[in-house]
């Protein structure tokens, strides 16, 4: 996994969650707080999730094989999707069940200083992990808002760690509120309510993660800025006169497939066309280094066919407004870029 995959953020989160899980479970044993039990399971699930992300990053580095000619880059998406399932089933559903049981059968919290002390420690540790994830994300986020970054990031690890850490911090505050109200009122129902809120929070985060990683698994096009760079790089105005049609697809977070139909001069020789294709591939890779798999098909551009073209937004992929919008014969063929 490359540095952009957020390995540093994952390792920081893993270390913090393992320490917190142990501390929370000890606090549960001494206090009997259901919020502490739910939070200990939450931290244990998060630790497992970080392990899955690291495993996915390692598996994604395997070389391509005849059976998988485009490599294993999407392994990272698969393991990120598994994280959302673990967070939902182990973390969220367990917390909901435990909260329901505590509301139904409340009991007072014993040795209150254990849960309170551990929660304060956990907030500090999770805050450190969250700070590391933010710092790592800022290196690739650019001018995107946090919402846009989570929705558009092609490397799934940082959005996953960000959402997990954010959810963990909110969950700790809910647990602290539940324990505090239970101690202040002498009514253990508040502890159960806090646990139930933690479960709902985790389920919501898991659903968001599942939706975003599902889009990546289905296959996403390059980002708008990358598409524009590729368009600009393809045409040299001499041998390659226009971009007729293009598709892009992420084979992994850091590997992009580009397939395009390009217009060449009708009187070019086969050697000239081959050289034009090679030069265009070189320009594309210089403009967008992750464009590692490129297929360019030469064609003859017809102005009459282009003039007969209809709505350019009907076909996904992306071509500049002043580019030919049809293939020879008059069939509309203009892709537009889309994202998740």
XYZ file of C-alpha atoms in Angstrom:
340
model
C 0.000 0.000 0.000
C 1.344 3.398 -0.937
C 1.697 6.278 1.455
C -1.497 7.731 0.002
C -3.317 4.664 1.245
C -2.977 5.998 4.776
C -0.872 3.224 6.301
C 0.342 5.584 9.016
C -3.234 6.510 9.924
C -4.272 2.829 10.008
C -1.380 1.811 12.278
C -2.076 4.760 14.623
C -5.754 3.799 14.814
C -4.905 0.113 15.383
C -2.580 0.865 18.291
C -5.047 3.264 19.901
C -8.017 0.898 19.533
C -6.215 -2.125 20.977
C -5.179 -0.158 24.079
C -8.642 1.350 24.444
C -10.425 -1.995 24.013
C -8.445 -3.528 26.874
C -9.015 -0.505 29.134
C -12.764 -0.419 28.403
C -13.210 -4.111 29.106
C -11.396 -3.806 32.429
C -13.671 -0.874 33.296
C -16.724 -2.980 32.411
C -15.572 -5.811 34.686
C -15.227 -3.430 37.641
C -18.297 -1.254 37.002
C -20.819 -3.430 35.178
C -21.549 -0.548 32.763
C -23.204 -1.726 29.539
C -21.881 1.377 27.772
C -18.368 0.232 28.616
C -19.054 -3.278 27.312
C -20.503 -1.890 24.075
C -17.561 0.467 23.708
C -15.029 -2.318 24.350
C -16.634 -4.434 21.609
C -16.694 -1.340 19.388
C -12.956 -0.783 19.876
C -12.233 -4.477 19.341
C -14.232 -4.396 16.091
C -12.350 -1.278 15.008
C -9.048 -3.037 15.686
C -10.162 -5.919 13.494
C -11.190 -3.427 10.819
C -7.750 -1.830 10.764
C -6.256 -5.320 10.450
C -8.529 -5.956 7.449
C -7.431 -2.708 5.802
C -3.761 -3.614 6.225
C -4.408 -7.110 4.866
C -6.279 -5.702 1.874
C -3.389 -3.336 1.130
C -0.924 -6.224 1.200
C -3.028 -8.472 -1.031
C -3.556 -5.652 -3.534
C 0.195 -5.567 -4.201
C 0.215 -9.013 -5.823
C 1.358 -9.200 -9.436
C -1.170 -9.678 -12.232
C -1.849 -13.240 -13.352
C -3.405 -14.730 -16.529
C -6.624 -15.204 -14.572
C -6.503 -11.640 -13.213
C -4.703 -9.720 -15.977
C -5.440 -6.305 -14.470
C -3.983 -7.207 -11.087
C -5.497 -7.176 -7.608
C -5.862 -3.454 -6.909
C -9.556 -3.838 -6.077
C -8.726 -6.050 -3.095
C -8.507 -2.806 -1.133
C -12.123 -2.018 -2.009
C -13.269 -5.504 -1.016
C -11.635 -5.327 2.404
C -12.980 -1.814 2.975
C -16.462 -3.192 2.248
C -15.862 -5.994 4.750
C -14.997 -3.320 7.317
C -18.452 -1.773 6.928
C -20.057 -5.189 7.451
C -18.001 -5.875 10.594
C -18.774 -2.403 11.959
C -22.486 -2.958 11.352
C -22.779 -6.515 12.649
C -20.236 -6.698 15.458
C -20.171 -3.084 16.633
C -23.587 -1.633 15.831
C -25.937 -4.568 16.320
C -24.213 -5.723 19.507
C -24.463 -2.224 21.005
C -28.160 -1.990 20.089
C -28.841 -5.361 21.707
C -26.847 -4.513 24.826
C -28.572 -1.126 25.138
C -32.000 -2.723 24.849
C -31.143 -5.274 27.532
C -29.832 -2.570 29.874
C -32.958 -0.446 29.420
C -35.119 -3.494 30.053
C -33.092 -4.635 33.081
C -31.298 -1.553 34.480
C -28.859 -1.690 37.394
C -26.655 0.876 39.076
C -23.061 1.428 37.976
C -20.451 0.289 40.472
C -16.973 1.792 40.908
C -17.885 4.803 38.766
C -14.304 6.042 38.616
C -13.309 3.127 36.346
C -15.612 3.933 33.409
C -15.138 7.692 33.775
C -11.330 7.392 33.901
C -11.192 4.981 30.957
C -13.520 7.115 28.848
C -11.349 10.198 29.402
C -8.264 8.153 28.440
C -10.064 6.766 25.387
C -11.114 10.233 24.204
C -7.477 11.378 24.370
C -6.225 8.274 22.507
C -8.936 8.437 19.838
C -8.273 12.153 19.463
C -4.634 11.364 18.673
C -5.681 8.740 16.120
C -8.222 11.119 14.559
C -5.617 13.887 14.368
C -3.237 11.528 12.532
C -5.988 10.552 10.049
C -6.800 14.227 9.409
C -3.120 15.073 8.878
C -2.662 12.195 6.415
C -5.892 13.062 4.572
C -4.908 16.708 4.167
C -1.949 15.590 2.040
C -4.333 14.342 -0.671
C -7.592 16.180 0.063
C -6.601 19.428 -1.662
C -9.462 21.921 -1.851
C -12.192 19.320 -1.357
C -14.496 19.579 1.637
C -14.468 16.642 4.039
C -17.776 15.394 2.656
C -16.456 15.588 -0.921
C -13.205 13.899 0.093
C -15.029 10.931 1.648
C -17.298 10.637 -1.405
C -14.629 11.037 -4.090
C -11.528 9.407 -2.594
C -10.432 6.419 -4.666
C -8.202 5.030 -1.880
C -10.721 3.710 0.680
C -8.477 3.481 3.750
C -8.402 7.132 4.820
C -12.179 7.708 4.552
C -12.743 4.491 6.520
C -10.325 5.480 9.298
C -11.714 9.034 9.392
C -15.300 7.848 9.780
C -14.339 5.182 12.309
C -12.385 7.631 14.457
C -15.096 10.265 14.202
C -17.715 7.688 15.175
C -15.524 6.476 18.035
C -15.166 9.989 19.462
C -18.912 10.650 19.263
C -19.552 7.201 20.771
C -17.222 7.945 23.681
C -19.037 11.208 24.362
C -22.370 9.355 24.290
C -20.977 6.695 26.639
C -19.666 9.378 29.016
C -23.045 11.125 28.936
C -24.876 7.858 29.613
C -22.616 6.928 32.512
C -22.773 10.467 33.906
C -26.575 10.588 33.807
C -26.809 7.110 35.303
C -24.558 8.171 38.181
C -26.297 11.526 38.645
C -29.825 10.130 38.687
C -29.090 6.701 40.148
C -31.033 5.237 37.213
C -29.143 2.690 35.121
C -31.567 3.186 32.207
C -29.458 6.157 31.084
C -26.489 3.866 30.665
C -28.615 1.681 28.388
C -29.837 4.686 26.409
C -26.223 5.777 25.870
C -25.371 2.269 24.656
C -28.357 2.251 22.290
C -27.289 5.610 20.812
C -23.794 4.228 20.235
C -25.262 1.287 18.315
C -27.401 3.513 16.093
C -24.394 5.747 15.385
C -22.249 2.775 14.349
C -24.957 1.395 12.076
C -25.337 4.772 10.313
C -21.558 5.009 9.759
C -21.466 1.412 8.507
C -24.229 2.157 5.970
C -22.349 5.221 4.680
C -19.131 3.198 4.338
C -20.953 0.360 2.583
C -22.545 2.751 0.077
C -19.248 4.450 -0.776
C -17.204 1.249 -1.093
C -19.966 -0.392 -3.134
C -19.569 2.379 -5.712
C -15.811 1.740 -5.838
C -16.357 -1.997 -6.204
C -18.732 -1.484 -9.133
C -16.046 0.541 -10.879
C -15.612 4.312 -10.974
C -14.280 6.637 -13.637
C -11.333 8.932 -13.083
C -11.956 12.212 -11.305
C -12.998 15.242 -13.343
C -9.570 16.892 -13.077
C -7.837 13.721 -14.279
C -10.269 13.350 -17.190
C -9.521 16.902 -18.300
C -5.765 16.275 -18.122
C -6.120 13.126 -20.221
C -8.219 14.949 -22.814
C -5.613 17.692 -23.087
C -2.786 15.163 -23.397
C -4.339 12.965 -26.081
C -4.600 15.528 -28.872
C -1.411 16.953 -30.378
C -3.166 18.779 -33.240
C -1.003 17.103 -35.875
C -1.307 13.333 -36.040
C -4.032 13.033 -33.373
C -6.526 15.716 -34.332
C -9.365 15.035 -31.874
C -10.711 12.808 -29.150
C -13.827 11.068 -30.438
C -14.737 8.982 -27.437
C -13.230 7.944 -24.079
C -13.826 5.665 -21.085
C -11.843 5.587 -17.841
C -12.016 3.049 -15.025
C -10.168 2.650 -11.738
C -8.641 -0.840 -11.552
C -7.509 0.095 -8.039
C -6.914 3.275 -6.044
C -3.654 3.945 -7.888
C -4.200 2.275 -11.258
C -6.353 3.732 -14.005
C -7.516 2.179 -17.266
C -8.001 4.552 -20.211
C -9.744 3.454 -23.407
C -10.295 6.009 -26.170
C -11.075 6.393 -29.834
C -8.882 9.069 -31.409
C -9.120 10.856 -34.733
C -6.093 10.614 -37.054
C -5.407 11.971 -40.540
C -6.939 9.867 -43.295
C -3.680 9.741 -45.236
C -1.437 8.675 -42.330
C 0.583 5.510 -42.832
C 0.343 2.608 -40.377
C 3.739 3.570 -38.980
C 2.646 7.161 -38.420
C -0.533 6.025 -36.670
C 1.404 3.606 -34.448
C 3.876 6.345 -33.519
C 1.000 8.743 -32.820
C -0.586 6.228 -30.463
C 2.699 5.640 -28.648
C 3.287 9.371 -28.289
C -0.253 9.917 -27.015
C 0.203 7.179 -24.396
C 3.427 8.836 -23.254
C 1.660 12.201 -22.906
C -1.223 10.645 -20.978
C 1.097 8.900 -18.517
C 3.062 12.117 -18.024
C -0.157 14.040 -17.298
C -1.782 11.327 -15.117
C 0.868 8.883 -13.793
C -1.706 6.391 -12.477
C -2.975 5.839 -16.058
C -1.073 2.573 -16.427
C -3.363 0.621 -18.781
C -4.123 2.557 -21.977
C -5.934 1.373 -25.114
C -6.195 3.853 -28.011
C -8.156 3.040 -31.164
C -7.462 5.205 -34.240
C -10.352 6.295 -36.438
C -11.123 8.815 -39.174
C -13.136 11.799 -38.000
C -16.040 12.929 -40.168
C -17.330 16.480 -39.766
C -20.626 15.513 -41.360
C -21.079 12.676 -38.870
C -20.131 14.962 -35.981
C -22.606 17.625 -37.128
C -25.341 14.981 -37.036
C -24.558 14.136 -33.380
C -27.247 14.615 -30.761
C -27.124 15.174 -26.999
C -23.456 14.778 -25.840
C -24.516 13.937 -22.306
C -26.316 10.730 -23.180
C -23.260 8.495 -23.208
C -20.984 8.299 -20.113
C -17.232 8.860 -20.413
C -16.296 12.412 -21.293
C -15.235 14.441 -24.322
C -14.512 18.172 -24.572
C -17.295 20.418 -25.856
C -15.401 21.233 -29.037
C -14.436 17.606 -29.724
C -16.186 15.374 -32.262
C -19.247 13.831 -30.686
C -19.893 11.016 -33.102
C -18.128 8.127 -34.655
C -18.039 7.853 -38.437
C -21.534 7.011 -39.603
C -23.280 9.545 -37.411
C -23.890 7.493 -34.248
C -23.701 9.697 -31.116
C -20.786 8.540 -29.008
C -19.841 11.129 -26.374
C -19.086 9.978 -22.850
C -19.248 12.204 -19.755
C -17.357 11.645 -16.519
C -19.149 10.518 -13.388
C -18.150 9.785 -9.816
C -19.524 8.197 -6.634
